[in-house]
PDB file of C-alpha atoms in Angstrom:
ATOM      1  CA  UNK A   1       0.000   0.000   0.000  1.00 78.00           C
ATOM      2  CA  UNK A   2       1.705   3.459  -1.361  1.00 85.00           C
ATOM      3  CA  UNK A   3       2.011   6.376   1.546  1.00 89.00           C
ATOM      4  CA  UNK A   4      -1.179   8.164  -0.345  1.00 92.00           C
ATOM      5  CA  UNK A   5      -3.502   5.016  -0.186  1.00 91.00           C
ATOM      6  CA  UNK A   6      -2.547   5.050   3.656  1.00 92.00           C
ATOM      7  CA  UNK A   7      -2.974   8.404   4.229  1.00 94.00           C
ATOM      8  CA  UNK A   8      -6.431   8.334   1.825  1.00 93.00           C
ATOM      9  CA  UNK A   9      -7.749   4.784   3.909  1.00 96.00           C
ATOM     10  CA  UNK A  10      -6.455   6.894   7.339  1.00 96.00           C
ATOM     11  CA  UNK A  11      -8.440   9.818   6.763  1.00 95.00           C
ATOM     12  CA  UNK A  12     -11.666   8.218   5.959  1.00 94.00           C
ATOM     13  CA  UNK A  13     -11.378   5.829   8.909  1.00 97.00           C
ATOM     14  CA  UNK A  14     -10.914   8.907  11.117  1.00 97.00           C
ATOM     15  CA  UNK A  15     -14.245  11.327   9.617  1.00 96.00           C
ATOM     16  CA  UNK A  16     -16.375   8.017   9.171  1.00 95.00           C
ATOM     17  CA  UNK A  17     -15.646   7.526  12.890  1.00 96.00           C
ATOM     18  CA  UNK A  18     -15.905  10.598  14.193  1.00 96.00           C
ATOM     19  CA  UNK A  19     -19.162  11.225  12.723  1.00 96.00           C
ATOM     20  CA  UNK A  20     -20.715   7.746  13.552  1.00 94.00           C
ATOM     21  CA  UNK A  21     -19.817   8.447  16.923  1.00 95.00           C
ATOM     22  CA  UNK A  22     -21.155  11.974  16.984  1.00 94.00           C
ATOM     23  CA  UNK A  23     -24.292  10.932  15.177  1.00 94.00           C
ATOM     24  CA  UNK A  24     -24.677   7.813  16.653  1.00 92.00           C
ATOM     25  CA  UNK A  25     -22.830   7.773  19.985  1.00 93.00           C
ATOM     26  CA  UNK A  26     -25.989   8.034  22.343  1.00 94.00           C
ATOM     27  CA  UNK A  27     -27.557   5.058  20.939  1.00 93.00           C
ATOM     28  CA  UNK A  28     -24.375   2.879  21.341  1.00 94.00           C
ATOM     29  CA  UNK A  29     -24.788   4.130  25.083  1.00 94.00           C
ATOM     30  CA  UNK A  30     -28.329   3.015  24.937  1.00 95.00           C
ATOM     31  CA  UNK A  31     -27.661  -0.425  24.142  1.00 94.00           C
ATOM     32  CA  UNK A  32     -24.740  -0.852  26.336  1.00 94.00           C
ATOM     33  CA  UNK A  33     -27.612   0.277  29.241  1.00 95.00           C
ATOM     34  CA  UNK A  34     -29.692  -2.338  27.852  1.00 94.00           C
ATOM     35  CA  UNK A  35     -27.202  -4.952  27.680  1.00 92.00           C
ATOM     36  CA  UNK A  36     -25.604  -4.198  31.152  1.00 93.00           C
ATOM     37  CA  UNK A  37     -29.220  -4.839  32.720  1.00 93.00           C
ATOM     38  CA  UNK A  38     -30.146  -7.675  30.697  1.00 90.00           C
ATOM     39  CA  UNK A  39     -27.401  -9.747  31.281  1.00 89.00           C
ATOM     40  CA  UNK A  40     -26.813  -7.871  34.626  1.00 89.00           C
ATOM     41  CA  UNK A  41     -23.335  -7.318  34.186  1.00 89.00           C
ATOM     42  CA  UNK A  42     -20.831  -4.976  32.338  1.00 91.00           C
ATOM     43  CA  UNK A  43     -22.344  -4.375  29.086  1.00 91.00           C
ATOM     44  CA  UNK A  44     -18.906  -3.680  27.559  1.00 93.00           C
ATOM     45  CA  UNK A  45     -17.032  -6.871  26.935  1.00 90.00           C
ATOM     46  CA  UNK A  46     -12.859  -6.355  26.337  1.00 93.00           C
ATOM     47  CA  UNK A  47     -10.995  -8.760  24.600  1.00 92.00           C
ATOM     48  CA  UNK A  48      -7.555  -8.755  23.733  1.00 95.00           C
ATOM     49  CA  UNK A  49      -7.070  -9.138  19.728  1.00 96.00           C
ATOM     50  CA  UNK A  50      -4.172  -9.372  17.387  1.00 97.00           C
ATOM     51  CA  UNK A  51      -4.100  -6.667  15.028  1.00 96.00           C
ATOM     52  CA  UNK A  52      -1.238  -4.797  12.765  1.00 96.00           C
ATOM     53  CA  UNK A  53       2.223  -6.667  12.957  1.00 96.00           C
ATOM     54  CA  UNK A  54       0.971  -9.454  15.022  1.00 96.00           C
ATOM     55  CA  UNK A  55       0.547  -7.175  18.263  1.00 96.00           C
ATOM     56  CA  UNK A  56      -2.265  -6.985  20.517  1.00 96.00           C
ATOM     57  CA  UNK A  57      -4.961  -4.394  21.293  1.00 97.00           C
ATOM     58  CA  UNK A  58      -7.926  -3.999  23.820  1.00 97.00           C
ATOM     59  CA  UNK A  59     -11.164  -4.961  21.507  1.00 96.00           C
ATOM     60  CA  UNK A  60     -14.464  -3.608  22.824  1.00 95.00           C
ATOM     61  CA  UNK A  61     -17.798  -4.701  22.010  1.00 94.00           C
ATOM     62  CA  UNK A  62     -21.450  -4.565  23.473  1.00 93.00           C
ATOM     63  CA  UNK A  63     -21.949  -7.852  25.746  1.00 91.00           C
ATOM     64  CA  UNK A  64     -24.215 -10.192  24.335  1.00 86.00           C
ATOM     65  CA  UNK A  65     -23.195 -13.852  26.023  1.00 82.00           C
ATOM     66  CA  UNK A  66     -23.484 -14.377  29.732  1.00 77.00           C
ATOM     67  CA  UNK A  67     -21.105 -16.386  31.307  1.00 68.00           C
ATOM     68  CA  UNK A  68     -21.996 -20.395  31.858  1.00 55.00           C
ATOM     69  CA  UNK A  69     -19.973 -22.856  33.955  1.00 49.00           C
ATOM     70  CA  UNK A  70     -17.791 -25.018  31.693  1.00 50.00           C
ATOM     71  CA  UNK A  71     -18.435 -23.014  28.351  1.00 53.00           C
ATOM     72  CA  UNK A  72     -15.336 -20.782  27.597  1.00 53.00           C
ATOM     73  CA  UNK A  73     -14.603 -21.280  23.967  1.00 58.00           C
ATOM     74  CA  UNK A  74     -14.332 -17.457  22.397  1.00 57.00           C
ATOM     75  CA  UNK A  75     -15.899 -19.317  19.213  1.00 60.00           C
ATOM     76  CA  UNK A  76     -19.965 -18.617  19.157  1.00 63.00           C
ATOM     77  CA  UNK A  77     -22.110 -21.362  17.173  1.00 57.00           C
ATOM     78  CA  UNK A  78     -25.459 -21.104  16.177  1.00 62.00           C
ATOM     79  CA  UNK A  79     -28.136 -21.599  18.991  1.00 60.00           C
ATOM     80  CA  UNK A  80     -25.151 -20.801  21.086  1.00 66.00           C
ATOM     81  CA  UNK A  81     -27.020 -21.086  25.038  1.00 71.00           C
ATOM     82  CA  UNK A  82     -24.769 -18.355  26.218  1.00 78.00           C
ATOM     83  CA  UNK A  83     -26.119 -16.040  24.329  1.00 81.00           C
ATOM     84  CA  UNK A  84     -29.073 -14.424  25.443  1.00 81.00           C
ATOM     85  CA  UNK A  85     -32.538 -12.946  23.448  1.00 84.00           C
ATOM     86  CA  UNK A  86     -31.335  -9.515  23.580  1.00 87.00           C
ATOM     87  CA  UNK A  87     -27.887 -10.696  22.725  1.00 84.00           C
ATOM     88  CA  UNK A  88     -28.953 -12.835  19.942  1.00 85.00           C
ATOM     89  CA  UNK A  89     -30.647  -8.940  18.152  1.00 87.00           C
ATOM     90  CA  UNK A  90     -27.870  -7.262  18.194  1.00 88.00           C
ATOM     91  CA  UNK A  91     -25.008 -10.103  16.786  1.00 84.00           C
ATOM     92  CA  UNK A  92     -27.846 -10.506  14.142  1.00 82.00           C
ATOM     93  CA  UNK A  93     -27.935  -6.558  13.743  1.00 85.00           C
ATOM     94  CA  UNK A  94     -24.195  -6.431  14.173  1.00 87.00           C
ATOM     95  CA  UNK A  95     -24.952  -3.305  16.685  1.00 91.00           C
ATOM     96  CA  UNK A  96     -22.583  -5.514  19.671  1.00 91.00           C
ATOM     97  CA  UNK A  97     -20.037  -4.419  17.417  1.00 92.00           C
ATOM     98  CA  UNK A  98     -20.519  -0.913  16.778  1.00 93.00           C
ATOM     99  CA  UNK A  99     -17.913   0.019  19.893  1.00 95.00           C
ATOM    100  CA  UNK A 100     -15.161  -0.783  17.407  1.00 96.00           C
ATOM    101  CA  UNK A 101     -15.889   2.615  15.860  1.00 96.00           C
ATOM    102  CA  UNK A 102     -13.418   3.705  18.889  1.00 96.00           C
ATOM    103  CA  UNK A 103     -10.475   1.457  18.295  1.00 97.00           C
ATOM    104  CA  UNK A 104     -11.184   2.586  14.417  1.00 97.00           C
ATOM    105  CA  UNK A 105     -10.851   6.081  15.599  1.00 97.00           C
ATOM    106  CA  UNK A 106      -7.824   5.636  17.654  1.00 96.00           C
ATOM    107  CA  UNK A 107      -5.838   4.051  15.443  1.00 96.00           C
ATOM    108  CA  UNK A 108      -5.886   0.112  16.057  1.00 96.00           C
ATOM    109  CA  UNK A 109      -8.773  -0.728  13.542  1.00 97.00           C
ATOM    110  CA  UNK A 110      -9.690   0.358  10.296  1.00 97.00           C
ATOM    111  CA  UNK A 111     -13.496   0.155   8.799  1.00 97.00           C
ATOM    112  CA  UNK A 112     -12.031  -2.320   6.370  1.00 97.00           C
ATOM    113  CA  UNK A 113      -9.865  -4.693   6.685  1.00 97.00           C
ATOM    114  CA  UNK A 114      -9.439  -9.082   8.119  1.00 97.00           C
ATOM    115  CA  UNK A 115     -11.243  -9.230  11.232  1.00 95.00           C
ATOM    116  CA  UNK A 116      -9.240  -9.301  14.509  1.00 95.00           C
ATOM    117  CA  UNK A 117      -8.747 -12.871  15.461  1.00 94.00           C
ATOM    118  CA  UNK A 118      -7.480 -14.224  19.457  1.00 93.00           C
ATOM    119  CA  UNK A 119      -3.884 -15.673  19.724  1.00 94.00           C
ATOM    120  CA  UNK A 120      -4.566 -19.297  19.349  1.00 92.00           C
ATOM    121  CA  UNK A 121      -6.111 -18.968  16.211  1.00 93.00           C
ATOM    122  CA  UNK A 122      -3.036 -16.433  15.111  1.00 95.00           C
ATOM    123  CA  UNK A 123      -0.464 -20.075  16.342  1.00 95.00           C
ATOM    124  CA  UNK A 124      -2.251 -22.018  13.740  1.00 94.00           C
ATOM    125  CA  UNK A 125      -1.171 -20.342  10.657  1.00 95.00           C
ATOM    126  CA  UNK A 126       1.418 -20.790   8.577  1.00 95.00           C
ATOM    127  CA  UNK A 127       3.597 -18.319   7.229  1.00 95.00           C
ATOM    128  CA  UNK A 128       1.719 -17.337   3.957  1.00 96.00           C
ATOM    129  CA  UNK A 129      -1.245 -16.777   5.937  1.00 96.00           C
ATOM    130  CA  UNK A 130       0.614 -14.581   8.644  1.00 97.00           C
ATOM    131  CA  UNK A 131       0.485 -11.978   5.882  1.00 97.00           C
ATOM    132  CA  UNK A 132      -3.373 -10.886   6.630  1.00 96.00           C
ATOM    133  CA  UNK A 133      -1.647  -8.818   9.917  1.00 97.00           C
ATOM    134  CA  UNK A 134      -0.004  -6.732   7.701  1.00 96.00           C
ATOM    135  CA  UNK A 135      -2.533  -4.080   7.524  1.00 96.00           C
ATOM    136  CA  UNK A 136      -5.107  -2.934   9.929  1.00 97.00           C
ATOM    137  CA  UNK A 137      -7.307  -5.257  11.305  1.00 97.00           C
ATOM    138  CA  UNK A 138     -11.344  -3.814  10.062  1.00 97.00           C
ATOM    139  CA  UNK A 139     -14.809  -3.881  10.917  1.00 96.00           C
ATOM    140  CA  UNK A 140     -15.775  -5.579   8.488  1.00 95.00           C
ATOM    141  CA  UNK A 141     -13.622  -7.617   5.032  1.00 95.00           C
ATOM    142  CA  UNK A 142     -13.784  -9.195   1.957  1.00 96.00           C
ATOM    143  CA  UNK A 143     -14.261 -12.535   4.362  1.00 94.00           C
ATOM    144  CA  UNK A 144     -17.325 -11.638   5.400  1.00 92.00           C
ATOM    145  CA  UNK A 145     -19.062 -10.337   2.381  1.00 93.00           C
ATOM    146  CA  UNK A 146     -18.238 -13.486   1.265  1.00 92.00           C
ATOM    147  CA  UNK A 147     -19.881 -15.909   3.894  1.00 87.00           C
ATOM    148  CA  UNK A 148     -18.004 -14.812   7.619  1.00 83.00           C
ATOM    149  CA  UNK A 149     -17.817 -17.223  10.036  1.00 75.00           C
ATOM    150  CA  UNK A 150     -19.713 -19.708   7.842  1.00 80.00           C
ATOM    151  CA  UNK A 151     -16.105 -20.091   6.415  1.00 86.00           C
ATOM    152  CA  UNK A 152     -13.691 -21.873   7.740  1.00 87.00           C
ATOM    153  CA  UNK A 153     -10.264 -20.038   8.717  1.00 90.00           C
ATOM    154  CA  UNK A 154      -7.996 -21.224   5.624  1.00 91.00           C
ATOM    155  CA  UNK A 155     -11.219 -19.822   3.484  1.00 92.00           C
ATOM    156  CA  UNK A 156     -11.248 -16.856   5.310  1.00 93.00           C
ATOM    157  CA  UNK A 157      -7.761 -16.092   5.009  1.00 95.00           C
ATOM    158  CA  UNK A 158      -7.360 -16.580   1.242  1.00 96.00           C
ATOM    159  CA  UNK A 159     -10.384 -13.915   1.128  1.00 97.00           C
ATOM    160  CA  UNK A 160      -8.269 -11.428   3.658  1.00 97.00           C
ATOM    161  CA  UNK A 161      -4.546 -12.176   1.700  1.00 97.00           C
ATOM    162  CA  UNK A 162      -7.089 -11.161  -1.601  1.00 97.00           C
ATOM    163  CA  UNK A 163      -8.203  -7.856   0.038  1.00 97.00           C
ATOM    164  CA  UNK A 164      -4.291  -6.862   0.937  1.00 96.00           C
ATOM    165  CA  UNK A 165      -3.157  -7.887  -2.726  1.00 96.00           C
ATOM    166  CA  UNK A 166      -5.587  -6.428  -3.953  1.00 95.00           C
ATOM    167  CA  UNK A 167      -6.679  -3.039  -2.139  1.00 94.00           C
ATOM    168  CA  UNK A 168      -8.203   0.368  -3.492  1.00 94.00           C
ATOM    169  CA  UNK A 169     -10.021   3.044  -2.044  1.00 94.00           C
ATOM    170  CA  UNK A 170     -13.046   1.730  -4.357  1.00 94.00           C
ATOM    171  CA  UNK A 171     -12.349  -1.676  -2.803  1.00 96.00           C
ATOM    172  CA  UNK A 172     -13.130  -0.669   0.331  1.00 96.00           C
ATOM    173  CA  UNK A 173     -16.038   1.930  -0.657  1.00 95.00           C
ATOM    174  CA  UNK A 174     -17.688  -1.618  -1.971  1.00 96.00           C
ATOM    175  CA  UNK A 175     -17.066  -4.119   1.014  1.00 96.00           C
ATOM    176  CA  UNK A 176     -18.884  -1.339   3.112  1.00 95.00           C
ATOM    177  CA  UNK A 177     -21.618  -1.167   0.745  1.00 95.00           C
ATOM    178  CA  UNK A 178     -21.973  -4.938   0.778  1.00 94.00           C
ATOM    179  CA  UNK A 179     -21.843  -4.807   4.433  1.00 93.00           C
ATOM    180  CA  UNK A 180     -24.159  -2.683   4.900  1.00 91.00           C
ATOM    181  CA  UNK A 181     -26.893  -4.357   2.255  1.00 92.00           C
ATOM    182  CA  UNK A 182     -26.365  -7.788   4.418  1.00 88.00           C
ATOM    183  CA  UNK A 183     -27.060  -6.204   7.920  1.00 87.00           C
ATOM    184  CA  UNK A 184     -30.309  -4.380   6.622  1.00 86.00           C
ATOM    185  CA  UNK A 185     -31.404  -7.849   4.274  1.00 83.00           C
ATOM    186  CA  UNK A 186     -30.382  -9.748   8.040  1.00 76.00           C
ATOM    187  CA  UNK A 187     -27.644 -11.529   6.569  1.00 70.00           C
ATOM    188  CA  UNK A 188     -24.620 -10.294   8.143  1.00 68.00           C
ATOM    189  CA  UNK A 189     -25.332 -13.250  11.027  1.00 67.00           C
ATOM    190  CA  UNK A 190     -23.203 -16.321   9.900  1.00 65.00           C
ATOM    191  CA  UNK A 191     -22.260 -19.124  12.529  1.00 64.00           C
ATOM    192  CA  UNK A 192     -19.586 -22.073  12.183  1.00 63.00           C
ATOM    193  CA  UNK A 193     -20.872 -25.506  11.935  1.00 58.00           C
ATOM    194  CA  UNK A 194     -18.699 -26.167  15.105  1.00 57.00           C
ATOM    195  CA  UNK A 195     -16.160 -24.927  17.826  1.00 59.00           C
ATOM    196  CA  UNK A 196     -13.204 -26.298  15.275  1.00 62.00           C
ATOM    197  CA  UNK A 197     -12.990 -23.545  12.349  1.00 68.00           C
ATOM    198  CA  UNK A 198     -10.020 -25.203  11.322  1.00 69.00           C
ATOM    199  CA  UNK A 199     -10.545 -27.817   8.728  1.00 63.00           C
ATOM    200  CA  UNK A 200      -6.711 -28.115   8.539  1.00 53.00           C
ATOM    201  CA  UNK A 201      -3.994 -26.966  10.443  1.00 45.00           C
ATOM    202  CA  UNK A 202      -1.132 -25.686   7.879  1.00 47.00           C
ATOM    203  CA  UNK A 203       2.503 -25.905   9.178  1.00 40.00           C
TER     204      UNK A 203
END
C-alpha cells in the first residue's frame, strides 16, 4: 500500500468515525444500558485481539453472552445457550459491534480490513497466511461479504490475503456497501458448523 492510499484509507477511517460516533454515539450508550441490565453485568465486553504486525490491542464490544460454567470457547455457534434474546438482536444486527468505531478512531482498527482474530487462532497459521496482519485489522472484510464465520479459517484467510493484494479506495467503498446491504437484508449473522474452524492446520 503506497504512503497516499494510507494516508487516503487513514483519513476516511478517522471522519467516518468521528461522525458515527457523533451521530450515533448516544444510541451505542443506549444499548450498552440495555445490555448491562439484561445480562446484569458490564455491558462492555474487552478482549484482547491481534491486530497490525501481530501485536495486541484492547477490543471492545457490546456484551451479548453471559457467562456459563464449563463453556469458555471465544468461538460462538449457532443456537449458542450463552447467548441471550437480547444478545442474539444485536449479533444478528451487528450493533454488539458498533464500539469498534473507537479502536477505528484511535488508530488500532480500520473500517475495512481481516477481522481481529485471538492468539490461538493467530499459532495455527502458517507463514503465507501470517500476511493478513499486515494491515489494519477492520470492521468488516472481503471474508465476510463473502460468507463470515460460515467459512472456515484457511477460506477466510485466502479472502483477507485477496483484500491486501488487492486493495483500493473503491475496494473498500464496496465491502462497506456490501456490508451494509447484508445487515439491513439480516444476513450479516453467519455461525460455524462447530467450535473447530479449522478444517486443517497448515505448518
Amino acid at each position: 500500500m503506497s504512503r497516499v492510499s494510507r494516508f487516503i484509507k487513514r483519513f476516511l477511517d478517522i471522519t467516518v468515525s468521528a461522525v458515527t460516533i457523533f451521530a450515533v454515539g448516544w444510541i451505542i450508550l443506549f444499548i450498552y444500558i440495555i445490555a448491562s441490565l439484561d445480562l446484569k453485568s458490564n455491558g462492555i465486553f474487552i478482549q484482547k485481539r491481534i491486530g497490525k504486525n501481530q501485536k495486541s490491542f484492547d477490543l471492545y464490544k457490546i456484551k451479548s453472552m453471559k457467562d456459563l460454567s464449563g463453556t469458555s470457547s471465544s468461538t460462538t455457534i449457532k443456537n449458542d445457550p450463552r447467548v441471550s434474546k437480547f444478545g442474539s438482536f444485536i449479533r444478528r444486527t451487528k450493533i454488539d459491534e458498533t464500539p469498534q468505531i473507537l479502536n477505528v478512531l484511535f488508530g488500532s482498527m480500520s473500517l475495512v480490513g481481516p477481522r481481529p482474530t485471538v492468539e490461538e487462532d493467530m499459532i495455527k497459521m502458517n507463514k503465507h497466511q501470517l500476511k493478513r496482519f499486515d494491515v489494519k485489522p477492520g470492521l468488516t472484510g472481503l471474508a465476510q461479504v463473502n460468507g463470515n464465520t460460515s467459512l472456515q479459517w484457511p477460506q477466510r484467510i485466502e479472502y483477507d490475503l485477496e483484500y491486501i493484494n488487492n486493495y483500493s479506495f473503491w475496494l473498500d467503498v464496496k465491502i462497506i456497501l456490501k456490508t451494509i446491504q447484508l445487515i439491513l437484508t439480516g444476513s450479516a449473522e453467519t455461525h460455524p458448523s462447530s467450535e473447530d474452524e479449522w478444517e486443517e492446520i497448515n505448518v
